[in-house]
Amino acid sequence: MATTPPPSTPPTQPPPPARVASTGARPEPGTARAGSRPCSVADALSVVGEKYSLLVLREVFLGVRRFDAIARNTGAPRDILAARLRRLTEGGVLEKTLYSTRPARHEYHLTDAGRELEPVLHLLRQWGDRHLTDRPPITVEHSCGTGLDPILVCRTCGEPVTEGSCRVHFQLPGWTFAGAVPAQAPSDDRPAEA
Amino acid sequence: MATTPPPSTPPTQPPPPARVASTGARPEPGTARAGSRPCSVADALSVVGEKYSLLVLREVFLGVRRFDAIARNTGAPRDILAARLRRLTEGGVLEKTLYSTRPARHEYHLTDAGRELEPVLHLLRQWGDRHLTDRPPITVEHSCGTGLDPILVCRTCGEPVTEGSCRVHFQLPGWTFAGAVPAQAPSDDRPAEA
């Protein structure tokens, strides 16, 4: 980004975020296979889309910062948790600080970029509450005093982001709704799934 | 759910969703390990939180409905994609329809519950655009004519859902911010991660 947005921060305009990576490249090439759709959703998921990653963030949002407690509360196997914490730290979502030197022990804190993922957790919680349980184990109260029922709106007009209110534009040549245009599409003559 | 909310659907009040599962039980017990925090985020992720699951949804949102095209555009290995599609279908997010009988071929469509996950994709795209690329490969235009900059707000008061504007309440006895209270916590005397 060449310019920085103005620093004014009215209630509906949170401060612009710090850039985690500015290379324009995929943060983890292994996640985006050759021929797959270039997309910031895929890029984001390469940082937070592995199993347990978002549960780790849930714990840190709740104030649980240490490995053993995160492992217990997420149910993540310890080797997998170590890998997730490493990826989240490398990806600029968490930062690691030493809280004990003998032995060396670390705590994990959210970065500014990490805090921006809180709305994703609210939406997933809402979806799980709606569709997967009759008795939500955790409820969230908004500052207005009601049980939080979050909704995504357009920051400019304030209207809900609904199916049909958005139009997608592909910025890279050769990409359409269907995928890469035939000349650039990888050949694939394996049998289709039945 | 015993009652159905009234069918009025003003712009800020989308229709209530159909329940995917009403058992109150975890949809996939293997995901929620014994002792882990009961939470609808975890439940939701047991349906859509495996690697590639949300990319599969992205494709179906874009209108890509067939196995081969979804495989190509997500980069998902075919065996993993088959498992993800099965889980998303069993979890009530996608439904499978036959489009060819000889050989049998299927298309995948979003259910109402699946369509409710679109905001999650918008937030992940926004996060990836902000932090992981200088040139977003896909842009989204809202119906107001501006580039979509989504923000999560409280449906009741319309104010943003920000850090500090929410208070968490644990509805199950024995659970706190830290996790299960000691009497119920599983013992864990393995060495902590360094």
Short mmCIF file of C-alpha atoms in Angstrom, two decimals:
data_model
loop_
_atom_site.label_atom_id
_atom_site.label_comp_id
_atom_site.label_asym_id
_atom_site.label_seq_id
_atom_site.Cartn_x
_atom_site.Cartn_y
_atom_site.Cartn_z
CA MET A 1 0.00 0.00 0.00
CA ALA A 2 1.48 3.31 -1.02
CA THR A 3 -0.74 5.46 1.12
CA THR A 4 -2.07 5.18 4.64
CA PRO A 5 -5.75 5.90 5.28
CA PRO A 6 -6.48 8.91 7.50
CA PRO A 7 -6.29 8.19 11.21
CA SER A 8 -9.83 9.28 12.04
CA THR A 9 -11.63 6.51 13.88
CA PRO A 10 -15.34 7.14 14.36
CA PRO A 11 -17.29 4.22 15.83
CA THR A 12 -18.06 2.65 12.48
CA GLN A 13 -14.53 3.11 11.17
CA PRO A 14 -11.96 1.06 13.06
CA PRO A 15 -8.34 1.99 12.51
CA PRO A 16 -6.67 0.64 9.41
CA PRO A 17 -4.70 -2.47 10.13
CA ALA A 18 -1.01 -3.08 10.00
CA ARG A 19 0.02 -5.22 7.06
CA VAL A 20 1.14 -8.68 8.07
CA ALA A 21 2.95 -9.38 4.85
CA SER A 22 3.37 -7.01 1.95
CA THR A 23 4.86 -9.26 -0.65
CA GLY A 24 1.68 -9.84 -2.56
CA ALA A 25 2.70 -13.48 -2.61
CA ARG A 26 0.86 -16.38 -1.07
CA PRO A 27 1.93 -16.72 2.53
CA GLU A 28 2.24 -20.47 2.29
CA PRO A 29 2.62 -21.69 -1.26
CA GLY A 30 1.76 -25.25 -0.34
CA THR A 31 -1.76 -24.20 0.46
CA ALA A 32 -2.44 -22.66 -2.92
CA ARG A 33 -1.87 -25.40 -5.44
CA ALA A 34 -0.85 -24.62 -8.96
CA GLY A 35 -3.93 -23.78 -10.95
CA SER A 36 -6.11 -23.02 -7.94
CA ARG A 37 -8.05 -19.76 -7.78
CA PRO A 38 -6.00 -16.78 -6.58
CA CYS A 39 -8.07 -15.43 -3.71
CA SER A 40 -7.61 -13.68 -0.39
CA VAL A 41 -9.92 -16.19 1.28
CA ALA A 42 -7.42 -18.90 0.42
CA ASP A 43 -4.57 -16.72 1.61
CA ALA A 44 -6.33 -16.02 4.90
CA LEU A 45 -7.08 -19.71 5.36
CA SER A 46 -3.43 -20.54 4.79
CA VAL A 47 -2.83 -18.70 8.07
CA VAL A 48 -5.94 -19.47 10.11
CA GLY A 49 -7.70 -22.25 8.21
CA GLU A 50 -5.99 -25.33 9.53
CA LYS A 51 -7.86 -27.47 12.01
CA TYR A 52 -7.63 -25.99 15.53
CA SER A 53 -6.24 -22.62 14.39
CA LEU A 54 -9.46 -20.72 15.01
CA LEU A 55 -10.02 -22.57 18.28
CA VAL A 56 -6.58 -21.44 19.38
CA LEU A 57 -7.62 -17.87 18.58
CA ARG A 58 -10.85 -18.35 20.53
CA GLU A 59 -8.81 -19.27 23.59
CA VAL A 60 -6.47 -16.33 23.25
CA PHE A 61 -9.49 -14.03 22.84
CA LEU A 62 -10.80 -15.48 26.10
CA GLY A 63 -7.48 -14.68 27.76
CA VAL A 64 -6.00 -18.19 27.73
CA ARG A 65 -2.42 -17.59 26.67
CA ARG A 66 -0.33 -20.58 27.72
CA PHE A 67 0.36 -23.77 25.82
CA ASP A 68 -0.98 -26.30 28.31
CA ALA A 69 -4.24 -24.45 28.86
CA ILE A 70 -4.75 -23.86 25.15
CA ALA A 71 -4.10 -27.55 24.51
CA ARG A 72 -6.59 -28.60 27.17
CA ASN A 73 -9.33 -26.18 26.11
CA THR A 74 -9.06 -26.81 22.37
CA GLY A 75 -8.39 -30.53 22.57
CA ALA A 76 -5.58 -30.08 20.05
CA PRO A 77 -2.84 -32.72 20.16
CA ARG A 78 0.33 -31.08 21.44
CA ASP A 79 2.40 -31.54 18.29
CA ILE A 80 -0.38 -30.09 16.17
CA LEU A 81 -0.90 -27.23 18.58
CA ALA A 82 2.79 -26.37 18.45
CA ALA A 83 2.59 -26.25 14.66
CA ARG A 84 -0.54 -24.09 14.73
CA LEU A 85 0.97 -21.64 17.20
CA ARG A 86 4.06 -21.39 15.04
CA ARG A 87 2.01 -20.70 11.93
CA LEU A 88 -0.19 -18.15 13.68
CA THR A 89 2.90 -16.41 15.00
CA GLU A 90 4.69 -16.46 11.65
CA GLY A 91 1.50 -15.28 9.98
CA GLY A 92 1.34 -12.22 12.21
CA VAL A 93 -1.79 -13.22 14.10
CA LEU A 94 -0.19 -13.99 17.45
CA GLU A 95 2.97 -12.85 19.15
CA LYS A 96 4.94 -14.88 21.60
CA THR A 97 6.36 -13.43 24.78
CA LEU A 98 8.52 -15.04 27.42
CA TYR A 99 6.95 -15.28 30.86
CA SER A 100 9.49 -17.61 32.45
CA THR A 101 13.15 -18.04 31.68
CA ARG A 102 13.95 -21.19 33.71
CA PRO A 103 12.53 -23.11 32.06
CA ALA A 104 11.73 -20.96 29.02
CA ARG A 105 7.95 -20.58 28.77
CA HIS A 106 5.90 -18.45 26.46
CA GLU A 107 2.55 -16.76 26.35
CA TYR A 108 0.64 -15.90 23.20
CA HIS A 109 -1.01 -12.56 22.59
CA LEU A 110 -3.08 -11.29 19.70
CA THR A 111 -1.55 -8.80 17.33
CA ASP A 112 -3.69 -6.03 15.85
CA ALA A 113 -4.21 -8.24 12.81
CA GLY A 114 -5.20 -11.10 15.06
CA ARG A 115 -7.78 -9.01 16.88
CA GLU A 116 -9.40 -8.26 13.54
CA LEU A 117 -10.38 -11.93 13.31
CA GLU A 118 -12.74 -11.71 16.28
CA PRO A 119 -15.77 -11.07 14.00
CA VAL A 120 -15.09 -14.37 12.24
CA LEU A 121 -15.42 -16.16 15.58
CA HIS A 122 -18.64 -14.31 16.37
CA LEU A 123 -20.15 -15.42 13.06
CA LEU A 124 -19.09 -19.02 13.51
CA ARG A 125 -20.49 -19.04 17.03
CA GLN A 126 -23.76 -17.59 15.78
CA TRP A 127 -23.95 -20.19 13.02
CA GLY A 128 -23.21 -23.03 15.42
CA ASP A 129 -25.77 -21.71 17.90
CA ARG A 130 -28.40 -21.53 15.19
CA HIS A 131 -27.82 -24.84 13.54
CA LEU A 132 -26.02 -27.23 15.82
CA THR A 133 -27.28 -26.85 19.34
CA ASP A 134 -30.40 -26.13 21.32
CA ARG A 135 -28.47 -24.90 24.34
CA PRO A 136 -25.59 -22.59 23.45
CA PRO A 137 -22.79 -23.28 25.94
CA ILE A 138 -21.52 -19.72 25.64
CA THR A 139 -23.56 -16.56 25.17
CA VAL A 140 -22.31 -13.11 24.37
CA GLU A 141 -23.87 -9.88 25.58
CA HIS A 142 -23.35 -6.73 23.54
CA SER A 143 -22.72 -3.37 25.18
CA CYS A 144 -26.33 -2.40 24.38
CA GLY A 145 -27.43 -5.04 26.88
CA THR A 146 -28.88 -7.57 24.46
CA GLY A 147 -27.67 -11.01 23.55
CA LEU A 148 -25.34 -10.40 20.64
CA ASP A 149 -26.91 -11.19 17.28
CA PRO A 150 -24.26 -10.01 14.84
CA ILE A 151 -24.91 -9.05 11.25
CA LEU A 152 -22.49 -8.07 8.52
CA VAL A 153 -23.19 -4.72 6.89
CA CYS A 154 -21.50 -2.52 4.32
CA ARG A 155 -19.44 0.11 6.13
CA THR A 156 -20.33 2.71 3.51
CA CYS A 157 -24.10 2.43 3.28
CA GLY A 158 -24.85 0.47 6.44
CA GLU A 159 -27.04 -2.00 4.59
CA PRO A 160 -26.69 -5.73 5.24
CA VAL A 161 -24.37 -7.77 3.10
CA THR A 162 -26.85 -10.26 1.74
CA GLU A 163 -26.91 -12.82 -0.98
CA GLY A 164 -27.44 -10.87 -4.15
CA SER A 165 -26.25 -7.52 -2.78
CA CYS A 166 -22.70 -8.12 -3.95
CA ARG A 167 -21.06 -8.34 -7.34
CA VAL A 168 -17.74 -10.12 -7.73
CA HIS A 169 -15.00 -8.76 -10.00
CA PHE A 170 -11.99 -10.82 -10.99
CA GLN A 171 -8.89 -8.66 -11.17
CA LEU A 172 -6.50 -11.18 -12.68
CA PRO A 173 -6.65 -11.90 -16.41
CA GLY A 174 -7.83 -15.36 -17.27
CA TRP A 175 -10.03 -15.87 -14.22
CA THR A 176 -13.81 -16.01 -14.27
CA PHE A 177 -16.55 -17.36 -12.06
CA ALA A 178 -15.96 -20.80 -13.53
CA GLY A 179 -12.23 -20.70 -12.86
CA ALA A 180 -9.25 -20.24 -15.16
CA VAL A 181 -10.22 -19.77 -18.80
CA PRO A 182 -9.67 -22.92 -20.86
CA ALA A 183 -6.39 -21.83 -22.41
CA GLN A 184 -4.88 -21.52 -18.95
CA ALA A 185 -6.76 -24.28 -17.21
CA PRO A 186 -4.74 -27.32 -16.24
CA SER A 187 -5.70 -30.43 -18.13
CA ASP A 188 -7.69 -32.88 -16.09
CA ASP A 189 -8.95 -35.97 -17.76
CA ARG A 190 -9.33 -38.08 -14.69
CA PRO A 191 -12.79 -39.52 -14.20
CA ALA A 192 -15.27 -37.32 -12.40
CA GLU A 193 -16.53 -38.19 -8.96
CA ALA A 194 -19.69 -40.22 -9.07
CA MET B 1 -36.85 -24.93 18.13
CA ALA B 2 -40.43 -25.05 19.24
CA THR B 3 -41.63 -21.85 17.63
CA THR B 4 -40.99 -20.14 14.35
CA PRO B 5 -40.31 -16.40 14.35
CA PRO B 6 -42.66 -14.23 12.25
CA PRO B 7 -41.91 -14.18 8.56
CA SER B 8 -41.39 -10.43 8.25
CA THR B 9 -38.00 -9.75 6.71
CA PRO B 10 -37.02 -6.07 6.73
CA PRO B 11 -33.54 -5.35 5.37
CA THR B 12 -31.81 -5.62 8.72
CA GLN B 13 -33.65 -8.77 9.77
CA PRO B 14 -32.94 -11.76 7.54
CA PRO B 15 -35.22 -14.75 7.93
CA PRO B 16 -34.45 -17.13 10.74
CA PRO B 17 -32.55 -20.17 9.63
CA ALA B 18 -33.61 -23.77 9.49
CA ARG B 19 -31.91 -25.92 12.09
CA VAL B 20 -29.36 -28.32 10.66
CA ALA B 21 -29.27 -30.52 13.68
CA SER B 22 -31.35 -30.20 16.81
CA THR B 23 -29.79 -32.79 19.02
CA GLY B 24 -27.72 -30.41 21.08
CA ALA B 25 -24.92 -32.88 20.63
CA ARG B 26 -21.61 -32.26 18.93
CA PRO B 27 -21.99 -32.96 15.22
CA GLU B 28 -18.71 -34.84 15.08
CA PRO B 29 -17.55 -36.07 18.46
CA GLY B 30 -14.03 -36.68 17.24
CA THR B 31 -13.55 -32.96 16.78
CA ALA B 32 -14.42 -32.08 20.33
CA ARG B 33 -12.02 -33.97 22.52
CA ALA B 34 -12.92 -34.94 26.02
CA GLY B 35 -12.23 -32.00 28.29
CA SER B 36 -12.22 -29.40 25.53
CA ARG B 37 -14.36 -26.29 25.85
CA PRO B 38 -18.00 -26.78 24.83
CA CYS B 39 -18.54 -24.05 22.26
CA SER B 40 -20.54 -23.40 19.12
CA VAL B 41 -17.42 -22.17 17.36
CA ALA B 42 -15.96 -25.64 17.77
CA ASP B 43 -19.22 -27.18 16.62
CA ALA B 44 -19.32 -24.96 13.54
CA LEU B 45 -15.71 -25.77 12.75
CA SER B 46 -16.45 -29.47 13.00
CA VAL B 47 -18.58 -28.92 9.88
CA VAL B 48 -16.71 -26.20 7.98
CA GLY B 49 -13.34 -25.96 9.70
CA GLU B 50 -11.35 -28.66 7.95
CA LYS B 51 -8.79 -27.61 5.39
CA TYR B 52 -10.47 -26.81 2.05
CA SER B 53 -14.02 -26.79 3.44
CA LEU B 54 -14.43 -23.02 3.24
CA LEU B 55 -12.74 -22.93 -0.16
CA VAL B 56 -15.28 -25.47 -1.37
CA LEU B 57 -18.01 -23.13 -0.14
CA ARG B 58 -16.35 -20.20 -1.90
CA GLU B 59 -16.58 -22.11 -5.17
CA VAL B 60 -20.21 -23.04 -4.68
CA PHE B 61 -20.99 -19.40 -3.84
CA LEU B 62 -19.34 -18.48 -7.13
CA GLY B 63 -21.56 -20.99 -8.92
CA VAL B 64 -19.03 -23.78 -9.36
CA ARG B 65 -20.99 -26.89 -8.50
CA ARG B 66 -19.24 -29.91 -9.99
CA PHE B 67 -16.53 -32.04 -8.48
CA ASP B 68 -13.84 -31.59 -11.13
CA ALA B 69 -14.17 -27.84 -11.26
CA ILE B 70 -14.24 -27.52 -7.47
CA ALA B 71 -11.14 -29.71 -7.27
CA ARG B 72 -9.32 -27.60 -9.86
CA ASN B 73 -10.27 -24.24 -8.37
CA THR B 74 -9.56 -25.14 -4.74
CA GLY B 75 -6.50 -27.27 -5.37
CA ALA B 76 -7.94 -29.88 -3.02
CA PRO B 77 -6.72 -33.45 -3.58
CA ARG B 78 -9.63 -35.50 -4.89
CA ASP B 79 -9.90 -37.88 -1.96
CA ILE B 80 -9.87 -35.00 0.49
CA LEU B 81 -12.40 -33.08 -1.58
CA ALA B 82 -14.72 -36.08 -1.61
CA ALA B 83 -14.50 -36.25 2.19
CA ARG B 84 -15.11 -32.51 2.57
CA LEU B 85 -18.15 -32.60 0.27
CA ARG B 86 -19.53 -35.52 2.22
CA ARG B 87 -19.07 -33.71 5.52
CA LEU B 88 -20.57 -30.47 4.20
CA THR B 89 -23.53 -32.42 2.85
CA GLU B 90 -24.02 -34.42 6.06
CA GLY B 91 -23.63 -31.20 8.05
CA GLY B 92 -26.49 -29.56 6.19
CA VAL B 93 -24.39 -26.94 4.41
CA LEU B 94 -24.58 -28.38 0.89
CA GLU B 95 -27.05 -30.57 -0.89
CA LYS B 96 -26.23 -32.94 -3.67
CA THR B 97 -28.35 -33.29 -6.78
CA LEU B 98 -27.98 -35.64 -9.70
CA TYR B 99 -27.34 -33.95 -13.04
CA SER B 100 -26.42 -37.05 -15.03
CA THR B 101 -27.53 -40.62 -14.55
CA ARG B 102 -25.15 -42.43 -16.93
CA PRO B 103 -22.68 -42.10 -15.42
CA ALA B 104 -24.09 -40.82 -12.14
CA ARG B 105 -22.83 -37.27 -11.61
CA HIS B 106 -23.73 -34.78 -8.93
CA GLU B 107 -23.84 -31.07 -8.42
CA TYR B 108 -23.58 -29.32 -5.07
CA HIS B 109 -25.88 -26.50 -4.01
CA LEU B 110 -25.97 -24.39 -0.86
CA THR B 111 -28.70 -25.02 1.65
CA ASP B 112 -30.19 -22.07 3.54
CA ALA B 113 -27.79 -22.84 6.37
CA GLY B 114 -24.93 -22.89 3.89
CA ARG B 115 -25.85 -19.51 2.49
CA GLU B 116 -25.62 -18.07 5.98
CA LEU B 117 -21.88 -18.73 5.91
CA GLU B 118 -21.28 -16.20 3.13
CA PRO B 119 -20.43 -13.44 5.67
CA VAL B 120 -17.60 -15.60 7.03
CA LEU B 121 -16.07 -15.70 3.56
CA HIS B 122 -16.44 -11.93 3.17
CA LEU B 123 -14.59 -11.37 6.44
CA LEU B 124 -11.80 -13.78 5.55
CA ARG B 125 -11.43 -12.15 2.14
CA GLN B 126 -11.27 -8.73 3.75
CA TRP B 127 -8.66 -9.91 6.23
CA GLY B 128 -6.55 -11.50 3.50
CA ASP B 129 -6.84 -8.39 1.34
CA ARG B 130 -5.70 -6.22 4.23
CA HIS B 131 -2.85 -8.28 5.47
CA LEU B 132 -1.60 -10.66 2.85
CA THR B 133 -1.64 -8.99 -0.54
CA ASP B 134 -1.12 -5.66 -2.24
CA ARG B 135 -3.25 -6.58 -5.21
CA PRO B 136 -6.49 -8.32 -4.27
CA PRO B 137 -7.21 -10.88 -6.99
CA ILE B 138 -10.95 -10.59 -6.39
CA THR B 139 -12.91 -7.48 -5.46
CA VAL B 140 -16.52 -7.27 -4.38
CA GLU B 141 -18.87 -4.40 -5.15
CA HIS B 142 -21.78 -3.78 -2.83
CA SER B 143 -25.20 -2.79 -4.14
CA CYS B 144 -24.51 0.80 -3.02
CA GLY B 145 -21.82 0.94 -5.70
CA THR B 146 -18.76 0.97 -3.47
CA GLY B 147 -16.10 -1.66 -2.98
CA LEU B 148 -17.43 -3.82 -0.20
CA ASP B 149 -15.82 -3.06 3.15
CA PRO B 150 -17.85 -5.23 5.51
CA ILE B 151 -18.21 -4.61 9.21
CA LEU B 152 -19.94 -6.69 11.86
CA VAL B 153 -22.57 -4.84 13.88
CA CYS B 154 -25.10 -5.72 16.56
CA ARG B 155 -28.44 -6.31 14.89
CA THR B 156 -30.25 -4.70 17.82
CA CYS B 157 -28.40 -1.42 18.28
CA GLY B 158 -26.53 -1.23 14.98
CA GLU B 159 -23.24 -0.46 16.69
CA PRO B 160 -20.05 -2.25 15.65
CA VAL B 161 -19.05 -5.42 17.40
CA THR B 162 -15.67 -4.37 18.65
CA GLU B 163 -13.13 -5.65 21.09
CA GLY B 164 -14.45 -4.70 24.48
CA SER B 165 -18.08 -4.24 23.39
CA CYS B 166 -18.96 -7.83 24.25
CA ARG B 167 -19.23 -9.75 27.48
CA VAL B 168 -18.99 -13.53 27.46
CA HIS B 169 -21.22 -15.67 29.68
CA PHE B 170 -20.57 -19.35 30.25
CA GLN B 171 -23.80 -21.28 30.44
CA LEU B 172 -22.44 -24.64 31.51
CA PRO B 173 -21.48 -25.20 35.13
CA GLY B 174 -17.81 -25.65 35.70
CA TRP B 175 -16.60 -23.55 32.78
CA THR B 176 -14.89 -20.20 33.07
CA PHE B 177 -12.65 -18.05 30.92
CA ALA B 178 -9.69 -20.17 31.99
CA GLY B 179 -11.40 -23.43 31.09
CA ALA B 180 -12.91 -26.17 33.20
CA VAL B 181 -12.65 -25.47 36.91
CA PRO B 182 -9.90 -27.53 38.58
CA ALA B 183 -12.18 -30.21 39.97
CA GLN B 184 -13.28 -31.05 36.45
CA ALA B 185 -10.08 -30.34 34.59
CA PRO B 186 -8.27 -33.34 33.14
CA SER B 187 -4.90 -33.97 34.71
CA ASP B 188 -2.02 -33.02 32.48
CA ASP B 189 1.46 -33.33 33.87
CA ARG B 190 3.32 -33.52 30.59
CA PRO B 191 6.04 -30.92 30.15
CA ALA B 192 4.91 -27.57 28.80
CA GLU B 193 6.01 -26.37 25.41
CA ALA B 194 9.19 -24.33 25.58
#
